[in-house]
Amino acid sequence: MTTRSKFRLPLRRFALLGGITIAAVFAGPSSAHKDPVTPAQLRAYQEVFMEQVRKGDLLFHGDQKMAEQLGVAEDLSKTGMACAMCHPMASDTHPQSFPKFQAQMAKFATLRDMINWCIEKPNQGVKIDPESEAMKALEAYITWSNTGSVLQPGKF
Amino acid sequence: MSDELDRIRREMHSVLQPEGVRPDDSLKITRRTFIHGSLIFGAATVGQTFAWWPLLNTLDIAHAAEAPFKFAWISDTHLYPRSLNTRFVDKVVRAAQEVQAMDPPADFLIFGGDLAQLGKIEELELGVDLLKEVKIPKHYIPGEHDWYLDMGKKWGELFGRPNWTFDHKGVRFIGLDTVSRGPDYWTAKNMTPEERMGHMATLDGTVAGPWAGVGRDQLDWMEKTLADWDKTKPVIIFSHNPLYEYYPPWNFWVRDWREVHEVLKPYSKVTNIHGHVHQVLYNEIGTLRSIGMLATSWPWPYAPEGVPKLTKPMIRVDPGDPFDGVGWEKIDVAATDEIKTEYIMWGRKEVFVQSAEDYDKNVSEIIRPRMADNMWPY
Ligand SMILES: [Fe+2]
Ligand SMILES: [Fe+2]
């Protein structure tokens, strides 16, 4: 699981978002005329999403550098196990079935609860902040990888 | 099923499944369950249509093994250094003790590959050490996790040739190396040995490509090895990867399965026992039947498509129990040539699914390959 990463997307992305923010300020909230979404905006939004998917993909596959960058290197696993070792292509993560009663925890749980359970039990790691960037990135990757799966909330 | 997979499946069937040709019916997979129960079950729950698939075995048994005997199989231990992961160590210890305790004893043990997790000397040596508990003869074939750090150097020092053959009580056994002939994905990208191993060790990685194969040289060797063998006498082939196409993105196949079956076609009683998939699998192609074995380390989920129709799936496991969904196998070769495989899945009375909810595909899913391992700087 030694995969490396470099950062080049974020710079471009922030430049673009900066541009968008400025444009919005010029138009002003007092203006009653909102503009239709532009291809540049859509691209920027998509880039933000895919950047999180990329980070989540790396975390999910045990990339140490990304875990360090997001401050969870000591937490995600202490056994050498990475998420993808039981969930290749994020299979069997079933984000489409949450929230649901999760038997292992004996409680009504969200996908984030389940991610933390996996970190604690099979990986013998330490729970991460459910609001952290690392958690959101994992969620982004898992749901992206299951694109096309049909929502089946509550399904065992 | 994707169009591409569907096309290959149909091709596989038309090439290898001529009218009336089937494997003989001398195989049973137990934890006391006869394999054919899977047919009805599979149709009801998996919900895929394999209308062209043969549904019954009809060949008669012509020759028999000379005497009944047993052997054992352990594979996919994926050992890390002892200090990092003690659970994987505990499970190898348990499997080794149980094999050694077999009464009557097994004639030999096959180790089916992926002894180490990242191919390290320390990991491979730990495996050798733990398996010293087993005193019967041991035969090893390599897995991809054993190989791609030093390209099989340490493995070769420990275990010798990766492919081999021997005869035992009227059965010809062949061990194949299906891992060492991966296309070179590392040189052009200037990868370190650790990076090369890392990509290989990621089942759903997109960089290592279709690495599983037998290779022309080994096919020729197998053809020669079988040339003097009566075509109706039993042959058992061990390989790390399955010798048919199940799910190429995870290398649940060998890329030259067509050529493999060309070589094996004349022989009427061929059984392939394989690791790598970490799951219960059963398939028949032409006169060849294939049985997939459990890992001791962790179970893989069934692939999103391509699970052979003849497979009765294993039960959905509890991820909170490191001993669930994993284990080892006893293989019984009877004087009638019956081959019984018993899955020793720790902590489970029922190895196979008992209801739709017991199947890991109960929640239907559509998944896609990862992307981050193929972005710059790769
Ligand atoms: Fe394996
Ligand atoms: Fe493997």
Coordinates of C-alpha atoms and ligand atoms in Angstrom, one line a residue:
Chain A
M1 CA 0.0 0.0 0.0
T2 CA 2.7 2.4 -0.7
T3 CA 1.2 5.0 -3.0
R4 CA 2.5 8.5 -3.3
S5 CA 0.7 11.7 -4.0
K6 CA 1.5 15.2 -5.1
F7 CA -0.6 18.3 -4.9
R8 CA -1.2 20.2 -8.0
L9 CA -5.0 20.2 -8.2
P10 CA -5.6 22.3 -5.0
L11 CA -3.7 25.3 -6.3
R12 CA -5.7 25.5 -9.5
R13 CA -8.9 24.9 -7.7
F14 CA -8.4 27.7 -5.2
A15 CA -7.5 30.1 -8.0
L16 CA -10.8 29.2 -9.7
L17 CA -12.9 29.4 -6.6
G18 CA -11.3 32.8 -5.8
G19 CA -12.5 34.0 -9.2
I20 CA -16.0 32.7 -8.5
T21 CA -16.2 34.4 -5.1
I22 CA -15.2 37.8 -6.6
A23 CA -17.7 37.5 -9.3
A24 CA -20.5 36.8 -6.8
V25 CA -19.5 39.8 -4.8
F26 CA -19.7 42.1 -7.8
A27 CA -23.2 40.8 -8.7
G28 CA -24.2 41.5 -5.1
P29 CA -26.9 39.9 -3.1
S30 CA -29.2 42.9 -3.7
S31 CA -29.3 42.1 -7.4
A32 CA -32.4 40.1 -8.1
H33 CA -30.8 38.5 -11.1
K34 CA -28.9 35.3 -10.3
D35 CA -26.8 34.0 -13.0
P36 CA -27.2 30.5 -14.5
V37 CA -24.4 28.1 -13.5
T38 CA -21.4 28.3 -15.8
P39 CA -19.3 25.4 -17.1
A40 CA -16.3 26.9 -15.2
Q41 CA -18.2 26.8 -11.9
L42 CA -19.3 23.2 -12.5
R43 CA -15.8 22.2 -13.2
A44 CA -14.6 23.9 -10.1
Y45 CA -17.3 22.2 -7.9
Q46 CA -16.4 18.9 -9.5
E47 CA -12.8 19.4 -8.8
V48 CA -13.4 20.1 -5.2
F49 CA -15.4 16.8 -5.0
M50 CA -12.8 14.8 -6.9
E51 CA -10.0 16.1 -4.8
Q52 CA -11.8 14.7 -1.7
V53 CA -12.4 11.4 -3.5
R54 CA -8.7 11.3 -4.4
K55 CA -7.7 11.9 -0.8
G56 CA -10.2 9.3 0.4
D57 CA -9.1 6.8 -2.1
L58 CA -5.5 7.1 -0.8
L59 CA -6.6 6.9 2.9
F60 CA -8.8 3.9 2.1
H61 CA -5.8 2.1 0.5
G62 CA -3.5 2.8 3.4
D63 CA -1.4 5.6 1.9
Q64 CA 0.8 6.8 4.8
K65 CA 1.6 10.2 3.3
M66 CA -2.0 11.2 2.9
A67 CA -2.8 10.0 6.4
E68 CA 0.0 12.1 7.8
Q69 CA -1.2 15.1 5.8
L70 CA -4.7 14.8 7.2
G71 CA -3.4 14.1 10.7
V72 CA -4.7 10.6 11.1
A73 CA -1.6 8.5 10.5
E74 CA -1.5 7.3 14.0
D75 CA -5.2 6.5 14.1
L76 CA -6.5 4.7 11.0
S77 CA -4.8 1.3 11.6
K78 CA -2.4 -0.3 13.9
T79 CA -2.4 -3.8 12.3
G80 CA -1.2 -2.9 8.8
M81 CA -4.7 -3.5 7.6
A82 CA -6.2 -0.8 5.3
C83 CA -9.9 -0.5 4.4
A84 CA -9.4 -1.7 0.9
M85 CA -8.0 -5.0 2.1
C86 CA -11.6 -6.1 3.0
H87 CA -13.3 -3.7 0.7
P88 CA -11.7 -3.7 -2.8
M89 CA -13.2 -0.9 -4.9
A90 CA -15.1 -0.1 -1.7
S91 CA -17.3 -3.1 -2.2
D92 CA -19.3 -4.4 0.7
T93 CA -19.2 -0.9 2.3
H94 CA -22.8 -0.4 1.3
P95 CA -23.1 3.4 1.8
Q96 CA -26.5 3.1 0.1
S97 CA -27.8 1.1 3.1
F98 CA -27.1 3.7 5.8
P99 CA -28.4 4.9 8.1
K100 CA -29.5 1.6 9.6
F101 CA -29.4 -0.6 12.6
Q102 CA -25.9 -2.0 12.6
A103 CA -25.7 -5.3 14.4
Q104 CA -22.0 -5.1 15.3
M105 CA -22.6 -1.9 17.2
A106 CA -26.1 -2.8 18.3
K107 CA -27.3 0.7 17.4
F108 CA -28.8 2.8 14.7
A109 CA -25.7 4.0 12.9
T110 CA -24.5 6.2 10.1
L111 CA -21.8 5.4 7.5
R112 CA -19.4 7.5 9.6
D113 CA -20.2 5.4 12.7
M114 CA -19.4 2.3 10.7
I115 CA -16.1 3.7 9.4
N116 CA -15.1 4.5 12.9
W117 CA -16.1 1.0 14.1
C118 CA -13.9 -0.5 11.3
I119 CA -11.0 1.7 12.4
E120 CA -11.4 0.6 16.0
K121 CA -12.2 -3.1 15.6
P122 CA -10.6 -4.8 12.6
N123 CA -7.9 -2.2 12.2
Q124 CA -7.4 -1.8 16.0
G125 CA -6.9 1.9 15.5
V126 CA -8.3 5.0 17.1
K127 CA -11.6 6.6 16.2
I128 CA -11.3 9.8 14.1
D129 CA -13.3 13.0 14.5
P130 CA -16.6 12.4 12.5
E131 CA -16.4 16.0 11.2
S132 CA -12.7 15.8 10.2
E133 CA -11.5 16.2 6.6
A134 CA -10.2 12.6 6.7
M135 CA -13.7 11.3 7.5
K136 CA -15.3 13.4 4.8
A137 CA -12.7 12.2 2.3
L138 CA -13.3 8.6 3.2
E139 CA -17.0 9.2 2.8
A140 CA -16.5 10.9 -0.5
Y141 CA -14.4 8.0 -1.8
I142 CA -16.8 5.3 -0.6
T143 CA -19.9 7.0 -2.0
W144 CA -18.1 7.9 -5.3
S145 CA -17.0 4.3 -5.7
N146 CA -20.6 3.2 -5.2
T147 CA -21.9 5.6 -7.8
G148 CA -24.9 4.0 -9.4
S149 CA -25.8 1.8 -6.4
V150 CA -29.5 2.2 -5.6
L151 CA -30.4 3.7 -2.2
Q152 CA -31.6 0.9 0.1
P153 CA -31.6 2.7 3.5
G154 CA -32.0 0.3 6.5
K155 CA -31.1 -2.8 4.5
F156 CA -29.3 -5.5 6.5
Chain B
M1 CA -22.7 -8.5 -16.0
S2 CA -20.8 -6.2 -18.3
D3 CA -21.0 -6.8 -22.0
E4 CA -17.3 -7.5 -22.2
L5 CA -17.4 -10.1 -19.4
D6 CA -20.5 -11.6 -20.9
R7 CA -18.8 -11.9 -24.2
I8 CA -15.8 -13.6 -22.6
R9 CA -18.0 -15.9 -20.6
R10 CA -19.8 -17.0 -23.8
E11 CA -16.6 -17.5 -25.6
M12 CA -15.2 -19.5 -22.7
H13 CA -18.2 -21.7 -22.8
S14 CA -18.3 -22.2 -26.6
V15 CA -14.6 -23.0 -26.7
L16 CA -14.4 -25.2 -23.7
Q17 CA -17.8 -26.7 -23.3
P18 CA -18.6 -28.8 -26.4
E19 CA -21.9 -30.6 -26.5
G20 CA -22.0 -33.4 -23.9
V21 CA -18.5 -32.8 -22.3
R22 CA -18.6 -32.4 -18.6
P23 CA -16.4 -33.0 -15.6
D24 CA -17.0 -36.3 -13.9
D25 CA -19.2 -36.3 -10.9
S26 CA -16.6 -37.4 -8.3
L27 CA -16.4 -34.2 -6.5
K28 CA -18.0 -33.1 -3.3
I29 CA -17.6 -30.0 -1.3
T30 CA -18.6 -30.4 2.2
R31 CA -19.0 -29.1 5.5
R32 CA -21.4 -31.8 4.8
T33 CA -23.1 -30.2 1.8
F34 CA -23.2 -31.8 -1.6
I35 CA -22.2 -29.3 -4.2
H36 CA -25.3 -29.7 -6.4
G37 CA -27.5 -28.1 -3.7
S38 CA -25.9 -24.9 -5.0
L39 CA -27.6 -25.0 -8.3
I40 CA -31.1 -24.5 -7.1
F41 CA -29.9 -22.1 -4.4
G42 CA -27.8 -20.0 -6.8
A43 CA -30.6 -19.6 -9.2
A44 CA -32.9 -18.4 -6.5
T45 CA -30.7 -15.9 -4.8
V46 CA -28.0 -14.7 -7.1
G47 CA -30.5 -13.9 -9.8
Q48 CA -28.1 -14.0 -12.7
T49 CA -28.9 -16.0 -15.8
F50 CA -26.3 -18.4 -17.1
A51 CA -28.6 -20.3 -19.4
W52 CA -25.7 -21.8 -21.3
W53 CA -24.0 -23.2 -18.3
P54 CA -23.9 -27.0 -17.8
L55 CA -26.0 -28.0 -14.9
L56 CA -25.2 -31.6 -14.3
N57 CA -22.2 -33.9 -14.2
T58 CA -22.5 -37.1 -16.1
L59 CA -19.1 -38.7 -16.8
D60 CA -18.4 -42.1 -15.4
I61 CA -15.4 -42.9 -13.3
A62 CA -12.9 -45.0 -15.2
H63 CA -9.8 -45.1 -13.0
A64 CA -9.5 -44.8 -9.3
A65 CA -6.9 -43.5 -7.0
E66 CA -4.9 -46.5 -5.7
A67 CA -5.8 -45.9 -2.0
P68 CA -7.8 -43.3 -0.2
F69 CA -5.8 -40.5 1.4
K70 CA -6.1 -37.0 2.7
F71 CA -4.1 -33.8 2.2
A72 CA -4.4 -30.4 3.7
W73 CA -4.3 -26.9 2.3
I74 CA -3.4 -23.6 3.9
S75 CA -2.9 -20.4 2.0
D76 CA -3.1 -16.6 2.0
T77 CA -1.7 -16.1 5.5
H78 CA -0.4 -12.6 4.4
L79 CA 2.0 -12.3 7.3
Y80 CA 3.3 -9.0 8.4
P81 CA 6.3 -8.8 10.8
R82 CA 5.2 -10.4 14.1
S83 CA 5.4 -7.1 16.0
L84 CA 2.9 -5.4 13.6
N85 CA 0.1 -7.9 13.4
T86 CA -0.3 -10.7 15.9
R87 CA -3.8 -11.7 14.8
F88 CA -2.5 -13.0 11.5
V89 CA 0.2 -14.9 13.4
D90 CA -2.4 -16.4 15.7
K91 CA -4.4 -17.7 12.8
V92 CA -1.4 -19.4 11.1
V93 CA -0.5 -21.0 14.5
R94 CA -4.1 -22.4 14.8
A95 CA -4.2 -23.7 11.2
A96 CA -0.8 -25.4 11.6
Q97 CA -1.8 -27.0 14.9
E98 CA -5.0 -28.3 13.5
V99 CA -3.4 -29.7 10.4
Q100 CA -0.8 -31.4 12.6
A101 CA -3.5 -32.8 14.8
M102 CA -5.4 -34.5 11.9
D103 CA -6.1 -38.1 12.7
P104 CA -5.5 -40.1 10.6
P105 CA -2.8 -37.6 9.5
A106 CA -2.8 -35.9 6.1
D107 CA -0.2 -37.2 3.7
F108 CA 1.0 -33.7 2.9
L109 CA 0.3 -30.0 3.2
I110 CA 0.0 -27.7 0.2
F111 CA 0.7 -24.0 0.9
G112 CA -1.1 -22.1 -1.8
G113 CA 0.7 -18.7 -1.8
D114 CA 0.6 -15.3 -0.2
L115 CA 2.6 -16.4 2.8
A116 CA 3.9 -12.8 3.3
Q117 CA 2.0 -9.5 3.0
L118 CA 4.7 -7.4 1.5
G119 CA 7.3 -10.0 0.4
K120 CA 9.8 -9.1 3.1
I121 CA 12.5 -11.6 4.2
E122 CA 11.2 -11.2 7.8
E123 CA 7.6 -12.1 6.7
L124 CA 8.6 -15.1 4.6
E125 CA 10.9 -16.4 7.4
L126 CA 8.1 -15.9 9.9
G127 CA 5.9 -18.1 7.8
V128 CA 8.5 -20.9 7.5
D129 CA 8.9 -20.7 11.2
L130 CA 5.2 -20.9 12.0
L131 CA 4.7 -23.8 9.6
K132 CA 7.4 -25.9 11.3
E133 CA 4.6 -27.0 13.5
V134 CA 3.4 -29.1 10.6
K135 CA 5.7 -32.2 10.4
I136 CA 4.2 -33.8 7.3
P137 CA 5.8 -33.0 3.9
K138 CA 5.0 -29.5 2.7
H139 CA 4.8 -28.2 -0.9
Y140 CA 4.7 -24.5 -1.6
I141 CA 3.5 -22.4 -4.6
P142 CA 4.0 -18.6 -4.6
G143 CA 1.5 -15.8 -4.4
E144 CA 2.0 -12.3 -5.7
H145 CA 2.5 -10.9 -2.2
D146 CA 5.5 -13.2 -1.9
W147 CA 7.2 -12.3 -5.1
Y148 CA 7.3 -8.6 -6.1
L149 CA 9.6 -7.1 -3.6
D150 CA 12.7 -9.0 -4.7
M151 CA 11.2 -10.8 -7.7
G152 CA 11.1 -14.2 -6.0
K153 CA 14.7 -14.2 -4.8
K154 CA 14.0 -15.0 -1.1
W155 CA 11.0 -17.2 -1.9
G156 CA 13.3 -19.3 -4.2
E157 CA 15.9 -19.6 -1.6
L158 CA 13.4 -20.9 0.9
F159 CA 11.2 -23.1 -1.3
G160 CA 13.1 -23.8 -4.5
R161 CA 11.3 -24.1 -7.8
P162 CA 7.9 -22.4 -8.0
N163 CA 6.4 -25.1 -10.2
W164 CA 6.7 -28.8 -9.6
T165 CA 5.0 -32.2 -10.0
F166 CA 4.8 -35.5 -8.1
D167 CA 2.7 -38.6 -8.2
H168 CA 0.9 -39.9 -5.1
K169 CA -1.2 -43.0 -4.8
G170 CA -2.4 -42.9 -8.4
V171 CA -2.9 -39.1 -8.6
R172 CA -0.6 -36.8 -10.5
F173 CA -0.1 -33.5 -8.6
I174 CA 1.1 -30.3 -10.3
G175 CA 2.0 -27.1 -8.6
L176 CA 1.9 -24.0 -10.9
D177 CA 3.4 -20.6 -10.6
T178 CA 0.8 -18.1 -11.8
V179 CA 2.3 -15.0 -10.3
S180 CA 5.9 -14.4 -11.6
R181 CA 5.1 -13.5 -15.2
G182 CA 3.5 -10.1 -14.6
P183 CA 4.1 -7.4 -17.3
D184 CA 6.8 -4.9 -16.3
Y185 CA 4.9 -1.9 -14.9
W186 CA 7.8 -0.6 -12.8
T187 CA 10.8 0.0 -14.9
A188 CA 9.4 2.9 -17.0
K189 CA 8.1 4.5 -13.9
N190 CA 11.3 4.1 -12.0
M191 CA 9.6 2.4 -9.0
T192 CA 11.5 1.3 -6.0
P193 CA 11.0 -2.4 -5.1
E194 CA 8.7 -1.3 -2.3
E195 CA 6.5 0.7 -4.7
R196 CA 6.4 -2.2 -7.1
M197 CA 5.3 -4.4 -4.2
G198 CA 2.8 -1.9 -3.0
H199 CA 0.9 -1.8 -6.3
M200 CA 1.0 -5.6 -6.5
A201 CA -0.3 -5.9 -3.0
T202 CA -3.4 -3.8 -3.7
L203 CA -6.0 -6.2 -5.0
D204 CA -8.1 -3.4 -6.6
G205 CA -5.1 -1.4 -7.8
T206 CA -5.0 -0.3 -11.4
V207 CA -1.2 -0.2 -11.9
A208 CA 0.0 -3.8 -11.8
G209 CA -2.4 -4.8 -14.5
P210 CA -3.2 -8.4 -15.6
W211 CA -0.3 -10.0 -13.8
A212 CA -1.7 -13.5 -13.3
G213 CA -0.7 -15.9 -16.0
V214 CA 0.8 -19.3 -16.6
G215 CA 3.1 -18.4 -19.5
R216 CA 4.0 -20.3 -22.7
D217 CA 7.1 -21.9 -21.1
Q218 CA 5.2 -23.3 -18.2
L219 CA 2.3 -24.5 -20.4
D220 CA 4.8 -26.4 -22.4
W221 CA 6.3 -27.8 -19.2
M222 CA 2.8 -28.9 -18.0
E223 CA 2.0 -30.5 -21.4
K224 CA 5.2 -32.5 -21.2
T225 CA 4.6 -33.4 -17.5
L226 CA 1.2 -34.8 -18.4
A227 CA 2.2 -36.5 -21.7
D228 CA 2.9 -39.9 -20.1
W229 CA -0.2 -39.8 -17.8
D230 CA -3.3 -41.9 -18.6
K231 CA -5.9 -39.4 -19.8
T232 CA -8.6 -40.9 -17.5
K233 CA -6.5 -40.9 -14.3
P234 CA -6.9 -38.1 -11.8
V235 CA -4.8 -35.0 -12.0
I236 CA -4.9 -32.3 -9.3
I237 CA -3.4 -28.9 -10.1
F238 CA -2.6 -26.3 -7.5
S239 CA -2.3 -22.7 -8.5
H240 CA -2.5 -19.4 -6.6
N241 CA -5.0 -17.9 -9.1
P242 CA -8.1 -19.6 -10.5
L243 CA -7.4 -21.1 -13.9
Y244 CA -10.5 -19.5 -15.5
E245 CA -11.7 -16.0 -15.9
Y246 CA -13.8 -14.9 -12.9
Y247 CA -13.0 -11.2 -12.3
P248 CA -9.9 -9.9 -14.1
P249 CA -9.8 -6.5 -12.4
W250 CA -8.8 -8.3 -9.2
N251 CA -6.8 -10.9 -11.1
F252 CA -9.3 -13.6 -10.2
W253 CA -8.2 -15.4 -13.3
V254 CA -5.1 -16.3 -15.3
R255 CA -4.9 -14.2 -18.5
D256 CA -4.0 -17.3 -20.6
W257 CA -6.8 -19.5 -19.4
R258 CA -7.6 -20.4 -23.0
E259 CA -4.1 -22.0 -23.5
V260 CA -4.4 -23.7 -20.1
H261 CA -7.5 -25.4 -21.1
E262 CA -6.0 -26.4 -24.5
V263 CA -3.4 -28.4 -22.5
L264 CA -5.8 -29.9 -20.1
K265 CA -8.7 -30.7 -22.4
P266 CA -7.6 -34.3 -23.2
Y267 CA -7.6 -35.2 -19.5
S268 CA -11.0 -36.2 -18.1
K269 CA -10.4 -35.9 -14.3
V270 CA -8.7 -32.6 -13.6
T271 CA -9.3 -30.7 -10.4
N272 CA -7.8 -27.3 -9.8
I273 CA -7.4 -26.1 -6.2
H274 CA -6.5 -22.4 -5.9
G275 CA -6.1 -19.6 -3.4
H276 CA -5.9 -15.8 -3.9
V277 CA -9.7 -15.3 -3.8
H278 CA -10.0 -15.8 -0.1
Q279 CA -13.5 -17.2 -0.5
V280 CA -15.5 -20.3 -1.2
L281 CA -15.7 -20.9 -5.0
Y282 CA -16.7 -23.7 -7.3
N283 CA -16.7 -23.9 -11.0
E284 CA -16.6 -26.4 -13.9
I285 CA -15.2 -25.7 -17.3
G286 CA -14.9 -28.5 -19.8
T287 CA -13.5 -31.4 -17.9
L288 CA -11.9 -29.2 -15.3
R289 CA -13.4 -28.4 -12.0
S290 CA -12.1 -25.7 -9.8
I291 CA -12.3 -25.1 -6.0
G292 CA -11.5 -21.8 -4.4
M293 CA -10.0 -21.9 -0.9
L294 CA -10.3 -19.7 2.2
A295 CA -7.5 -17.5 3.5
T296 CA -6.4 -17.6 7.1
S297 CA -5.9 -13.8 7.1
W298 CA -9.1 -12.2 5.9
P299 CA -12.0 -12.9 3.5
W300 CA -12.5 -11.0 0.2
P301 CA -16.0 -10.1 -0.8
Y302 CA -17.4 -11.8 -3.9
A303 CA -16.6 -9.8 -7.0
P304 CA -19.3 -7.5 -8.2
E305 CA -19.9 -9.8 -11.2
G306 CA -18.8 -13.1 -12.6
V307 CA -19.3 -15.4 -9.6
P308 CA -19.6 -18.8 -11.2
K309 CA -23.1 -20.1 -11.3
L310 CA -22.0 -23.3 -9.7
T311 CA -20.7 -21.6 -6.6
K312 CA -22.7 -21.9 -3.5
P313 CA -21.6 -18.7 -1.7
M314 CA -20.0 -18.7 1.7
I315 CA -21.8 -17.0 4.5
R316 CA -21.5 -13.3 5.1
V317 CA -19.0 -12.9 7.9
D318 CA -18.8 -10.8 11.0
P319 CA -16.0 -8.3 10.5
G320 CA -15.7 -8.0 14.3
D321 CA -14.4 -11.6 14.6
P322 CA -10.9 -12.1 13.1
F323 CA -11.6 -15.9 13.0
D324 CA -14.7 -15.6 11.0
G325 CA -14.8 -16.3 7.2
V326 CA -11.2 -17.7 7.3
G327 CA -9.6 -21.1 7.9
W328 CA -8.1 -24.0 6.0
E329 CA -9.1 -27.1 4.1
K330 CA -9.0 -30.9 4.3
I331 CA -9.1 -32.7 1.0
D332 CA -10.1 -36.3 1.0
V333 CA -9.3 -38.4 -2.1
A334 CA -11.3 -41.6 -2.0
A335 CA -10.5 -44.8 -3.7
T336 CA -13.4 -44.1 -6.1
D337 CA -11.7 -40.8 -7.0
E338 CA -14.2 -38.8 -5.1
I339 CA -12.6 -35.6 -3.9
K340 CA -14.2 -34.2 -0.9
T341 CA -13.2 -30.7 0.2
E342 CA -14.0 -29.7 3.7
Y343 CA -13.8 -26.1 4.6
I344 CA -12.6 -25.6 8.1
M345 CA -14.1 -22.1 8.7
W346 CA -13.4 -21.3 12.3
G347 CA -16.3 -20.4 14.4
R348 CA -18.9 -21.3 11.8
K349 CA -21.2 -24.3 11.8
E350 CA -22.6 -23.3 8.4
V351 CA -20.0 -22.3 5.9
F352 CA -22.5 -21.7 3.1
V353 CA -25.3 -19.1 3.0
Q354 CA -28.5 -20.2 4.5
S355 CA -30.7 -17.4 3.3
A356 CA -30.5 -14.4 0.9
E357 CA -29.6 -12.2 3.9
D358 CA -26.6 -14.4 4.6
Y359 CA -25.1 -13.5 1.2
D360 CA -22.7 -10.5 1.0
K361 CA -24.5 -9.4 -2.1
N362 CA -27.8 -9.1 -0.3
V363 CA -27.3 -5.3 -0.6
S364 CA -26.9 -4.9 -4.3
E365 CA -24.1 -2.6 -5.3
I366 CA -22.5 -1.1 -8.4
I367 CA -18.9 -0.2 -7.8
R368 CA -16.0 1.1 -9.9
P369 CA -12.2 0.9 -10.0
R370 CA -10.1 3.3 -7.9
M371 CA -8.5 6.4 -9.4
A372 CA -5.9 7.8 -7.2
D373 CA -3.2 5.2 -7.9
N374 CA -3.2 6.2 -11.6
M375 CA -2.8 9.9 -11.2
W376 CA 0.4 11.8 -11.5
P377 CA 3.2 10.9 -10.6
Y378 CA 2.3 7.5 -11.9
Ligands
FE1 FE -4.1 -13.6 -0.8
FE2 FE -2.9 -13.4 -4.0

